[in-house]
Coordinates of C-alpha atoms and ligand atoms in Angstrom, one line a residue:
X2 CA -25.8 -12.0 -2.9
X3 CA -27.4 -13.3 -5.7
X4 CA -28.9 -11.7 -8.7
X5 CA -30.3 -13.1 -12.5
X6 CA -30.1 -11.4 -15.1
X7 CA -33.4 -12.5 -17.4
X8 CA -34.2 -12.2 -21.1
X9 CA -31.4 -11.1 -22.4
X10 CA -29.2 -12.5 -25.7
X11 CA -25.7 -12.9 -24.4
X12 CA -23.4 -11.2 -26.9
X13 CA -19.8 -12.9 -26.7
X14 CA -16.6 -12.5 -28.9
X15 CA -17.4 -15.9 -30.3
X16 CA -21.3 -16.4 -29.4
X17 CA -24.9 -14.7 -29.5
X18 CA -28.1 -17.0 -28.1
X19 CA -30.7 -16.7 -25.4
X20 CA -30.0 -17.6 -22.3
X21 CA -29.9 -16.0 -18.4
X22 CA -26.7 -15.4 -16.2
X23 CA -27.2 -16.3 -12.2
X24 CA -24.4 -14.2 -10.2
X25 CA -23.4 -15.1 -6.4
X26 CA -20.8 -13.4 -4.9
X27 CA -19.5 -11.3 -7.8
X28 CA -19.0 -14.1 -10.0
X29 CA -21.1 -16.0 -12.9
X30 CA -22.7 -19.2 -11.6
X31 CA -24.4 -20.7 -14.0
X32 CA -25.7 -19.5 -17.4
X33 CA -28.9 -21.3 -18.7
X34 CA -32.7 -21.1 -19.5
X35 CA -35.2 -19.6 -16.5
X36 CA -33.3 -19.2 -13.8
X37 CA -35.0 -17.8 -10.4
X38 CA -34.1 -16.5 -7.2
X39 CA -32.5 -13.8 -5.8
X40 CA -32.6 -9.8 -7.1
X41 CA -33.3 -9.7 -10.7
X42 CA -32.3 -7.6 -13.4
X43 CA -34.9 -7.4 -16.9
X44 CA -32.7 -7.5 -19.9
X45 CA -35.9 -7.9 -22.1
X46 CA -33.9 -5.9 -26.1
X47 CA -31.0 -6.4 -25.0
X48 CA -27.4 -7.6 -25.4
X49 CA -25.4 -9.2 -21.9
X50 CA -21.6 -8.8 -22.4
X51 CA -18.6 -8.7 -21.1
X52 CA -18.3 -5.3 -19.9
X53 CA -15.4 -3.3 -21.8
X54 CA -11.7 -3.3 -20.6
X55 CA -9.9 0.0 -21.3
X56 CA -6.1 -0.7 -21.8
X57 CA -4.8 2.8 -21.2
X58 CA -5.8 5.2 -19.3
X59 CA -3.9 8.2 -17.5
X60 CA -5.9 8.8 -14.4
X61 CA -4.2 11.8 -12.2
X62 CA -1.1 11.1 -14.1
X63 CA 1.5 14.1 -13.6
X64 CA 2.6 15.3 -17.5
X65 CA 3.7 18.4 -18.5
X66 CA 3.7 20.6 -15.9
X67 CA 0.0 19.2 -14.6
X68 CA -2.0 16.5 -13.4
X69 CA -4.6 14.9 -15.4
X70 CA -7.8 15.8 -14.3
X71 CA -9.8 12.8 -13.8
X72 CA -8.9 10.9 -10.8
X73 CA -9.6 7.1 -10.0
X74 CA -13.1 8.3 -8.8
X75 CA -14.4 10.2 -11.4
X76 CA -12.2 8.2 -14.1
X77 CA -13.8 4.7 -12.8
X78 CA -17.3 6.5 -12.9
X79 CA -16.8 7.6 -16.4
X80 CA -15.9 4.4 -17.6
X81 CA -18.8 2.3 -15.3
X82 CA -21.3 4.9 -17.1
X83 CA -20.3 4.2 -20.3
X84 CA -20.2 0.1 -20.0
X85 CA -16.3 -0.2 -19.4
X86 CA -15.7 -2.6 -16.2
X87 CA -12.1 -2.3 -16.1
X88 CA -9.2 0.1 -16.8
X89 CA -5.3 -0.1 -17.2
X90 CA -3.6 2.9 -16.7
X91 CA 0.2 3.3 -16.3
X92 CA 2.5 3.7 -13.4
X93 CA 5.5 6.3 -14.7
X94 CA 8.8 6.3 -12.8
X95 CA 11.2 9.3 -12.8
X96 CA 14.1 9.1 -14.4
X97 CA 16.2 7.8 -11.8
X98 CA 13.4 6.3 -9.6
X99 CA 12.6 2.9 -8.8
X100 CA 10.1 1.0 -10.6
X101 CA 8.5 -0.4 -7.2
X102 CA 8.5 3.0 -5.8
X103 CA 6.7 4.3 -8.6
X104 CA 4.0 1.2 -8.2
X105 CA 3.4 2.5 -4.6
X106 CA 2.7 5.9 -6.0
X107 CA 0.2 4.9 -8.4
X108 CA -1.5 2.0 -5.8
X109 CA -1.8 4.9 -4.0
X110 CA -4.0 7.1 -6.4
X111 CA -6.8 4.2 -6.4
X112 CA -8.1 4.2 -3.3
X113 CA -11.9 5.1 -4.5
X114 CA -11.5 3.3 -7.4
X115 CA -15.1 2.3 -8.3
X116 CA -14.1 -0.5 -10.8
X117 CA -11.3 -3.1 -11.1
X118 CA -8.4 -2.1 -12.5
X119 CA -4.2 -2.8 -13.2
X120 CA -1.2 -1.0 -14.3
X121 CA 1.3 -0.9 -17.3
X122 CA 4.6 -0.4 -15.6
X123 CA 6.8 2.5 -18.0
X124 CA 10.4 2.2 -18.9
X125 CA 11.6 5.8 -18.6
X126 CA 14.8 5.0 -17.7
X127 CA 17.8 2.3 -18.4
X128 CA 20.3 1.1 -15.9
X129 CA 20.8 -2.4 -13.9
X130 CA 18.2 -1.3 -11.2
X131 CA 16.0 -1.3 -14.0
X132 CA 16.7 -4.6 -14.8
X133 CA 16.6 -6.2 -11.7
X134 CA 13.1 -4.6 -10.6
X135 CA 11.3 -6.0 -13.7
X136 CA 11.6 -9.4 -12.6
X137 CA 9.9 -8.0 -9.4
X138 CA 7.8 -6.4 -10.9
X139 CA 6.5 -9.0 -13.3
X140 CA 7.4 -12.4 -10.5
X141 CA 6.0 -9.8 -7.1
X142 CA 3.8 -7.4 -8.5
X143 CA 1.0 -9.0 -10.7
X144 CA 2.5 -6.8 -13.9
X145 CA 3.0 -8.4 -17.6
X146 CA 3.0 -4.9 -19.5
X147 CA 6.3 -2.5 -19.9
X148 CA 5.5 0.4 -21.8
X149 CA 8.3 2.3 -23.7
X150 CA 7.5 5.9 -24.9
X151 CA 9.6 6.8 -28.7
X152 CA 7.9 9.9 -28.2
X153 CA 8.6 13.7 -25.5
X154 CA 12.2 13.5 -26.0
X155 CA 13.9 15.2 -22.9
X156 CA 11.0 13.9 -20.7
X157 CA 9.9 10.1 -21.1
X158 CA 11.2 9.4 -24.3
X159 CA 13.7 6.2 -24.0
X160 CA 16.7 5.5 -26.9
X161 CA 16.9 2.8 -29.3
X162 CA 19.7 0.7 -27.3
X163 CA 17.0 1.3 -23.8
X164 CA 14.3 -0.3 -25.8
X165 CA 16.3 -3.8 -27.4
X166 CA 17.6 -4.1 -23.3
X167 CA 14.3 -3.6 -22.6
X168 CA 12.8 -5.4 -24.9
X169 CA 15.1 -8.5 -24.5
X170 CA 14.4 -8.3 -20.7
X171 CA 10.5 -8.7 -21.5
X172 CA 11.6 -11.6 -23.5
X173 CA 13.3 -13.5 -20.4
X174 CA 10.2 -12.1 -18.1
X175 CA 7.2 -13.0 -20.4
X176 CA 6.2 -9.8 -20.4
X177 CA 4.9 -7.9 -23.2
X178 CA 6.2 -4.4 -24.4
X179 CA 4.1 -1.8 -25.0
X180 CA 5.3 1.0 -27.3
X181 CA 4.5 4.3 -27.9
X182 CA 5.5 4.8 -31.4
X183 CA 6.8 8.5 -32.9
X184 CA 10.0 9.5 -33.6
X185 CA 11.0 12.2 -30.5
X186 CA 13.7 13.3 -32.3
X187 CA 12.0 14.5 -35.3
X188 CA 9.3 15.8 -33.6
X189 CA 11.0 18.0 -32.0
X190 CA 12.9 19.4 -35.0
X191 CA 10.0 19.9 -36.3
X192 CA 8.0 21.6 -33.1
X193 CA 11.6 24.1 -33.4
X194 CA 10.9 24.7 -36.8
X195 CA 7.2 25.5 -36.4
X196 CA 8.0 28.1 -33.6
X197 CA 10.7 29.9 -35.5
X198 CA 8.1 30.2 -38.3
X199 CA 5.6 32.0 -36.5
X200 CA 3.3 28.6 -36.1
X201 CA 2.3 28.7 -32.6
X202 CA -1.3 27.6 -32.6
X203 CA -2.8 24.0 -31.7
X204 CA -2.7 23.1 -35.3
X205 CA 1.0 23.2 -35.1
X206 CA 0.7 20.3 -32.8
X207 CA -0.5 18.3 -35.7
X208 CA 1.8 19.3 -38.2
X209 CA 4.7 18.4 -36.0
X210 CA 3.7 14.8 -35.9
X211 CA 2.7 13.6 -39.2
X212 CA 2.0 9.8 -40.2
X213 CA 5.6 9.5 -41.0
X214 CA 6.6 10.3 -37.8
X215 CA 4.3 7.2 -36.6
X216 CA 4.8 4.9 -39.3
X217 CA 8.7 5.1 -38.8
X218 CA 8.6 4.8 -35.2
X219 CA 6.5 1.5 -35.6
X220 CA 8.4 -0.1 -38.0
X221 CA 11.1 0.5 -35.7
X222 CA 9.9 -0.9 -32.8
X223 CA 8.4 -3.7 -34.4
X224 CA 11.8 -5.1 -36.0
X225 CA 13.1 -4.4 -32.6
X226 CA 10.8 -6.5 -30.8
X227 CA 11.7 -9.4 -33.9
X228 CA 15.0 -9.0 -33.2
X229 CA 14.8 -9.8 -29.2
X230 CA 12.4 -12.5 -29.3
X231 CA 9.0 -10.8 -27.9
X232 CA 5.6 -9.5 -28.9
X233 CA 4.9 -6.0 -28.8
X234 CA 1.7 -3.6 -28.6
X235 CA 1.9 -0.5 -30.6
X236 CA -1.2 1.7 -28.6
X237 CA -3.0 4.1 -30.1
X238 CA -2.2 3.2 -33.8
X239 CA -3.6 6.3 -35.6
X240 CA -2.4 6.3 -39.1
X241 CA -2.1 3.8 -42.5
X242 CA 1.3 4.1 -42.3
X243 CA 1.6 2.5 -38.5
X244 CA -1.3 0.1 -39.3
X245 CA 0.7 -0.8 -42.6
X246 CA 4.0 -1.9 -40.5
X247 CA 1.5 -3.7 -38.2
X248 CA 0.2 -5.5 -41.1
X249 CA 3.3 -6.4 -43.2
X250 CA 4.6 -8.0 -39.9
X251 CA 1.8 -9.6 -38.9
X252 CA 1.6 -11.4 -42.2
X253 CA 5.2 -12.5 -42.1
X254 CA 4.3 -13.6 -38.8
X255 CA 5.2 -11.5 -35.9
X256 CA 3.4 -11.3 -33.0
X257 CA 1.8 -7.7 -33.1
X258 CA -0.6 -6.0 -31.7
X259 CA -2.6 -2.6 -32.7
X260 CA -4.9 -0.2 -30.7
X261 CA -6.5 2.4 -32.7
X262 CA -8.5 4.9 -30.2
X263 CA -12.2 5.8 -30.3
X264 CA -10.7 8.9 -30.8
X265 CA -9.2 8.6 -33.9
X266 CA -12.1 6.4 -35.6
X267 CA -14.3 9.0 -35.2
X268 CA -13.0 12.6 -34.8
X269 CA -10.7 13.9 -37.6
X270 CA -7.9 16.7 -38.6
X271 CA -10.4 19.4 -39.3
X272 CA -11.1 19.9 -35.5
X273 CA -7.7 21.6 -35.4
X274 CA -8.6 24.3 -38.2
X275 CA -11.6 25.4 -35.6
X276 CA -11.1 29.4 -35.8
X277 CA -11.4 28.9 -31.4
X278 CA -8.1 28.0 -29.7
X279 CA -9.7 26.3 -27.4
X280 CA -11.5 24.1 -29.6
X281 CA -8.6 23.1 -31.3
X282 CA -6.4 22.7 -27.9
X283 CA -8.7 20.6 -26.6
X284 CA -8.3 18.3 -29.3
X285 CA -4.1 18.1 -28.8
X286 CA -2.9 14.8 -28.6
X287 CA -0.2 12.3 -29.4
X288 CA -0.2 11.1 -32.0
X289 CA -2.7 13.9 -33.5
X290 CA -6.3 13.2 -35.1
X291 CA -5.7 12.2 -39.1
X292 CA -7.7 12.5 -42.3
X293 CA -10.9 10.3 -43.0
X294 CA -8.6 8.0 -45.3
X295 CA -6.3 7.0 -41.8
X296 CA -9.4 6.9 -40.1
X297 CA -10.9 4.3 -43.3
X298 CA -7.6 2.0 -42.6
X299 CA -8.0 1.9 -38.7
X300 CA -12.1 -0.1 -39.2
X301 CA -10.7 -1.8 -42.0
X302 CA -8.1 -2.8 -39.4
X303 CA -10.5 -3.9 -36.9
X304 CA -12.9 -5.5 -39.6
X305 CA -10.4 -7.6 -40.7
X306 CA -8.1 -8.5 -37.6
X307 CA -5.1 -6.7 -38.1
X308 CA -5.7 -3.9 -35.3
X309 CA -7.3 -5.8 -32.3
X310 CA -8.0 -3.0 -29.7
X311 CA -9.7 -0.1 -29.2
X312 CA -8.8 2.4 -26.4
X313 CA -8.9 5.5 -25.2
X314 CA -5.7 6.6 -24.4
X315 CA -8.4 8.8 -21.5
X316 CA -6.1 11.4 -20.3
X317 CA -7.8 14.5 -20.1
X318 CA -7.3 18.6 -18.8
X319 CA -9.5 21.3 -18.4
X320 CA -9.7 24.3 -20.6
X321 CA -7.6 25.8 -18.2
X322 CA -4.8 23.4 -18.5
X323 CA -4.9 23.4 -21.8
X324 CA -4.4 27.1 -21.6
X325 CA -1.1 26.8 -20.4
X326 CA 0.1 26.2 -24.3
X327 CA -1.6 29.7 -25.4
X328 CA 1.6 31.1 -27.5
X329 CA 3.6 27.8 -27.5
X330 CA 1.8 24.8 -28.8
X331 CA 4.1 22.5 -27.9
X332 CA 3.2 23.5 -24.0
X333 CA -1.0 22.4 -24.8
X334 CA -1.2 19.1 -22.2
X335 CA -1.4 16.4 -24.1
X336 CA -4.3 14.0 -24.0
X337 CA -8.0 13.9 -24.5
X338 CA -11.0 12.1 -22.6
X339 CA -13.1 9.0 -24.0
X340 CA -13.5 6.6 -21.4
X341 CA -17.3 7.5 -21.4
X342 CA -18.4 7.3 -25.0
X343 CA -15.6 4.1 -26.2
X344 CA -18.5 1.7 -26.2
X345 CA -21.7 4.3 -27.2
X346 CA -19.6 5.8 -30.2
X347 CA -17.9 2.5 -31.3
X348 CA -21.4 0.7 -31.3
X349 CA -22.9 3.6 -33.2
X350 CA -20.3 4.2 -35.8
X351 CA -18.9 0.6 -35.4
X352 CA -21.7 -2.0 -35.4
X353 CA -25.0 0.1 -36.3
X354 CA -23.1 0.8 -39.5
X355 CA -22.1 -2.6 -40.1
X356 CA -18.5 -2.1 -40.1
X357 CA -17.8 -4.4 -37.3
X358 CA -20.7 -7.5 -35.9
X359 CA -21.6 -7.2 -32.1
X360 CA -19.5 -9.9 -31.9
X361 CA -16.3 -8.2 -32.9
X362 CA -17.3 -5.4 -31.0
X363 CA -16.8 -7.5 -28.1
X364 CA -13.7 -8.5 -28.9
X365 CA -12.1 -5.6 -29.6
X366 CA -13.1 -3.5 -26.6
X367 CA -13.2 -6.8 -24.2
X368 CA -12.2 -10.0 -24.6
X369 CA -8.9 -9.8 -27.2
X370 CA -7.5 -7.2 -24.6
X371 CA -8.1 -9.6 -21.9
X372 CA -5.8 -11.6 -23.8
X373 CA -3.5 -10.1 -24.6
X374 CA -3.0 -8.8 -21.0
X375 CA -3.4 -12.6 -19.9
X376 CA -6.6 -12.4 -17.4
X377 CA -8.5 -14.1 -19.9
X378 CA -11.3 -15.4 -18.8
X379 CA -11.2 -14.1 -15.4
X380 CA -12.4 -10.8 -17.6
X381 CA -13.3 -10.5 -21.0
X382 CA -15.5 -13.6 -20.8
X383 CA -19.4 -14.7 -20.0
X384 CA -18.4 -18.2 -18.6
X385 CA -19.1 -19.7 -15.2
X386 CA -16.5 -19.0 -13.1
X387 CA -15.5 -15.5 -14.9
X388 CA -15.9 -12.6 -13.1
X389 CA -19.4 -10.5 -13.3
X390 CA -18.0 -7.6 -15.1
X391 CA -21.1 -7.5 -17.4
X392 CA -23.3 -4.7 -19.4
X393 CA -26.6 -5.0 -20.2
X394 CA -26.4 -3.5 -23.5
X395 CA -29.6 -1.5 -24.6
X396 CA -29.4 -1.0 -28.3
X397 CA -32.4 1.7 -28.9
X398 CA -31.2 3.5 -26.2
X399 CA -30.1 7.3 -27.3
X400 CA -28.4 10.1 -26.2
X401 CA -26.6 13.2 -27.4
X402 CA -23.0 13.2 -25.7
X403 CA -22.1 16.7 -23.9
X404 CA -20.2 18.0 -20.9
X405 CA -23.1 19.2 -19.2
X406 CA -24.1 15.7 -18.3
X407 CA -21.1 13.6 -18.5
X408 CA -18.8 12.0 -15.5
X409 CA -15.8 13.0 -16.5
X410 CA -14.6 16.0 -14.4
X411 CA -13.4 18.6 -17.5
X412 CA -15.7 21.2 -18.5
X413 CA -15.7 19.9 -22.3
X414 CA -16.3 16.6 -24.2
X415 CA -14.7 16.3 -27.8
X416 CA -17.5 14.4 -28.6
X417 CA -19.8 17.0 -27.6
X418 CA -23.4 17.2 -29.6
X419 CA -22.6 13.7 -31.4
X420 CA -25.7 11.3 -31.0
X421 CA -25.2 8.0 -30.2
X422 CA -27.7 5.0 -30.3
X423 CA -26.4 2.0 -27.5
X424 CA -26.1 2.3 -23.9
X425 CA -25.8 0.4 -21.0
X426 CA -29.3 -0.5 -19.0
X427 CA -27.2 -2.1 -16.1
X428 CA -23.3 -2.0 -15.7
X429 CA -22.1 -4.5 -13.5
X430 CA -18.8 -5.0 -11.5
X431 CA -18.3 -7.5 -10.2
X432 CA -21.9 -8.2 -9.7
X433 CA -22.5 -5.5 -8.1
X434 CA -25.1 -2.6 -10.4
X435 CA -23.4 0.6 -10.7
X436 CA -25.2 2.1 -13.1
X437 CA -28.9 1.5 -13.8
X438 CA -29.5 3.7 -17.3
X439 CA -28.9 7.5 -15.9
X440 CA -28.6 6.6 -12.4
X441 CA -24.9 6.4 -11.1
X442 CA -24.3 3.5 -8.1
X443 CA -21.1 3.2 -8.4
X444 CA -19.2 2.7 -5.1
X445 CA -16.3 4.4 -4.3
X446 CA -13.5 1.6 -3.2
X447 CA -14.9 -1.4 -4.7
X448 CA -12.2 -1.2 -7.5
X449 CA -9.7 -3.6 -6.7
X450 CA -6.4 -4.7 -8.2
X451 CA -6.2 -7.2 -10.8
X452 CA -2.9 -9.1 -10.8
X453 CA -1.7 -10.2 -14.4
X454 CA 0.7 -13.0 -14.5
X455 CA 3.6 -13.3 -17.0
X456 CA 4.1 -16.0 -19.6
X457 CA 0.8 -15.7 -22.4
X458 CA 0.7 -18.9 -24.7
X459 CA 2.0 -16.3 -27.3
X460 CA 5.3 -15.5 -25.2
X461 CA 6.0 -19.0 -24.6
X462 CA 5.6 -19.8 -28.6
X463 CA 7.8 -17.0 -29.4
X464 CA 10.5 -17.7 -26.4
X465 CA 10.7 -21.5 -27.5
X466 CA 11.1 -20.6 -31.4
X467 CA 13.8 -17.9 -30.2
X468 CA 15.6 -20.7 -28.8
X469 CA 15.4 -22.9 -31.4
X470 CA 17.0 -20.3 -33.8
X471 CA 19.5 -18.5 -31.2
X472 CA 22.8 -18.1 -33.0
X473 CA 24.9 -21.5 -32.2
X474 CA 28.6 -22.2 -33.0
X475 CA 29.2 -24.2 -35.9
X476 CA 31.4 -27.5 -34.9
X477 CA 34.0 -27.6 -37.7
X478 CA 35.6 -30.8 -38.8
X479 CA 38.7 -29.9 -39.9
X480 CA 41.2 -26.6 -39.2
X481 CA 42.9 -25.1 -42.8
X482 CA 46.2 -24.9 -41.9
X483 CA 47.6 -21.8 -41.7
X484 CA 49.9 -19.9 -44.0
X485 CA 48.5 -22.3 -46.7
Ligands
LIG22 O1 -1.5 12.8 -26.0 C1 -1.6 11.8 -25.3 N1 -1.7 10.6 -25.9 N2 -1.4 11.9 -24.0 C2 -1.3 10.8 -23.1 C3 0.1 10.3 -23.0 C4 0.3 9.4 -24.1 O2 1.2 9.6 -24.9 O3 -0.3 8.3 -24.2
LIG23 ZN1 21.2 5.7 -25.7
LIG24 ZN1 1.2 7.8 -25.9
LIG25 ZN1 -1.3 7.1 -23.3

């Protein structure tokens, strides 16, 4: 059970120097100079990090009248090929349903999981079972994340008045809110107003949900998490105008978090002009793919700290469920794939450009998200101790991105014919190789549950300084008399 990996430069958020990694028993045993013994792995060119954490994914997940198409199997397998060790993907109640019901459901998806993985729990619904169940959730059920959708009004959108109780609750628990942030409402005023013009096609799906729509909605959310006392995650930030509300309140101090998608760094607006539906509708997703300016803000974002995360948001359909919109865009599934190509396109277009340094590029596809979600430096780390979620990160390696060869089980890739240059040679989870440059290991079931526990440094700062400055009573001295 014990393997070295030899030559390499380990590549942390913080660190780059020379040294080995010895691994018994899934974990990291000792890091230093000429180790020996056991299997061994040659990491002569190249870079040992952490291996990436995806924070949301949508594996099987039911939406819209479908199922996502990659499963925990094939999802897992996508995101072992393409250096990710770990995904979070989100359990989604029914209105009315129990939030530990729910859990079950999604447990129940990941039983040939092939890496490690956790869940967001959504709030899709408000009421005093809701209440009560976070606590379990968060105390019971190794789960620090509520996500709130301001988006698919009539379906998992949530109010104003759900998200502060929700929000305040996450306060008490230690938890941390996750938000998806467009206004519902408007979008679908606007969505009514496409239709009735005639404007049926995929690019209507982008004209519906302009920047405002997800600038508004993050302001919003943001004050609202001021107002109760917690930090909150805005995912996939896509625009200047959410990144701008991100910004202003990080600077005046709030606790914020942004998560621009590979997605949106790299593919842009003019995919949904594409004269072929189905190019275009395989492109639909919320919030939609922007201009190159947006796309300018989201690295300066990463370059200088005020977006922390990127994603994938992987939630992806066939042609054929995409299909289903043909005559009503606002019936296209929702979503797109990435889990694959995060790390190869984000090295290529991230650090080989010299936007971000390897370094960074750690960070924000690792260790900042592990966190963030508080299983810092059980992931997200190369320390002794820290589990062997590792790639060994081969710089000059190339490849041109396309369905015909990718894990993913659609029959496209939106990156398709896009070259990128950095791949895994080994991915590792939990010590164990499951890929080995174009040769997939990966072992169905090895994938376990990671528990999250409440309470990050950041909650506790923020649930100490709410209580210094709750609203108190003033004592008075002296009563006016009345009448007087
Ligand atoms: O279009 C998207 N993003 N689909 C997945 C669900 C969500 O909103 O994250
Ligand atoms: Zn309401
Ligand atoms: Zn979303
Ligand atoms: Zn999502």
């Amino acid at each position: 059970m014990t393997t070295i990996i030899k030559n390499g430069t380990i590549v942390t958020a913080d660190l780059t120097y020379t040294a080995d990694i010895r691994i018994e028993n899934g974990l990291i045993a000792e890091i230093g100079q000429n180790l020996t013994g056991g299997d061994t792995l040659d990491a002569t060119g190249c870079y040992v990090m952490p291996g990436g954490i995806d924070p949301h994914t949508h594996l099987e997940m039911p939406f819209m009248g479908t199922y996502s198409a990659d499963d925990f199997e094939s999802g897992t397998r996508a995101a072992l090929a393409g250096g990710t060790t770990m995904v979070v993907d989100f359990a989604l109640p029914n209105p009315g349903q129990s939030l530990l019901d729910a859990l079950d459901m999604w447990h129940n998806k990941t039983s040939r999981a092939a890496c490690d993985y956790s869940f967001h729990m959504a709030i899709t619904w408000w009421g005093a079972q809701v209440f009560e169940e976070m606590e379990t959730i968060v105390r019971d059920r190794g789960i620090n994340t509520f996500k709130h959708f301001m988006a698919y009004k009539g379906a998992l959108m949530v109010d104003d008045d759900e998200m502060f109780a929700s929000f305040q609750r996450c306060a008490e628990l230690g938890a941390l809110p996750l938000v998806h942030a467009e206004n519902g409402d408007v979008v679908a005023q606007m969505q009514a107003k496409l239709m009735a013009d005639g404007n049926d096609g995929p690019e209507a799906h982008a004209y519906s949900r302009p920047p405002e729509v997800e600038g508004e909605a993050t302001n919003r959310a943001i004050m609202i998490a001021d107002m109760a006392g917690c930090p909150v995650y805005i995912v996939h930030t896509s625009c200047e105008q959410s990144h701008e509300a991100i910004r202003r309140a990080r600077q005046k101090g709030c606790r914020v978090y942004g998560e621009p998608l590979i997605q949106h760094l790299t593919l842009d607006e003019s995919e949904y002009a594409n004269p072929d539906w189905d190019h275009a509708a395989r492109r639909v997703m919320s919030p939609p793919f922007r201009s190159k300016q947006h796309q300018d803000s989201l690295w300066a974002g990463l370059s200088s700290g005020s977006l922390q995360v990127v994603a994938t948001d992987h939630c992806a359909f066939t042609t054929q469920q995409k299909r289903s919109g043909l005559g009503d865009f606002r019936k296209i599934p929702n979503g797109t794939g990435g889990l694959e190509d995060r790390m190869p396109m984000l090295w290529t277009h991230g650090v080989a450009t010299g936007r971000i340094t390897m370094n960074e590029f750690v960070a924000v596809t690792s260790t900042n998200i592990a966190k963030i979600l508080n299983i810092y430096p059980k992931k997200g780390a190369i320390l002794v101790g820290a589990d062997a979620d590792l790639v060994v990160w081969d710089p000059k390696r190339t490849k041109t991105i396309s369905a015909k060869t990718q894990q993913s089980a659609i029959d496209y890739n939106v990156f398709e014919g896009k070259t990128v240059t950095g791949l895994p040679r080994y991915t590792l989870t939990r010590g164990v190789v499951a890929i080995e440059e174009d040769t997939v290991k990966t072992r169905e079931g090895h994938g376990a549950f990671v528990r999250r526990p409440p309470v990050t440094p950041v909650a506790k700062a923020l649930s100490t300084w709410k209580d210094i400055t709750a609203p108190r009573k003033v004592t008075r001295t002296g009563i006016p008399a009345s009448g007087v």
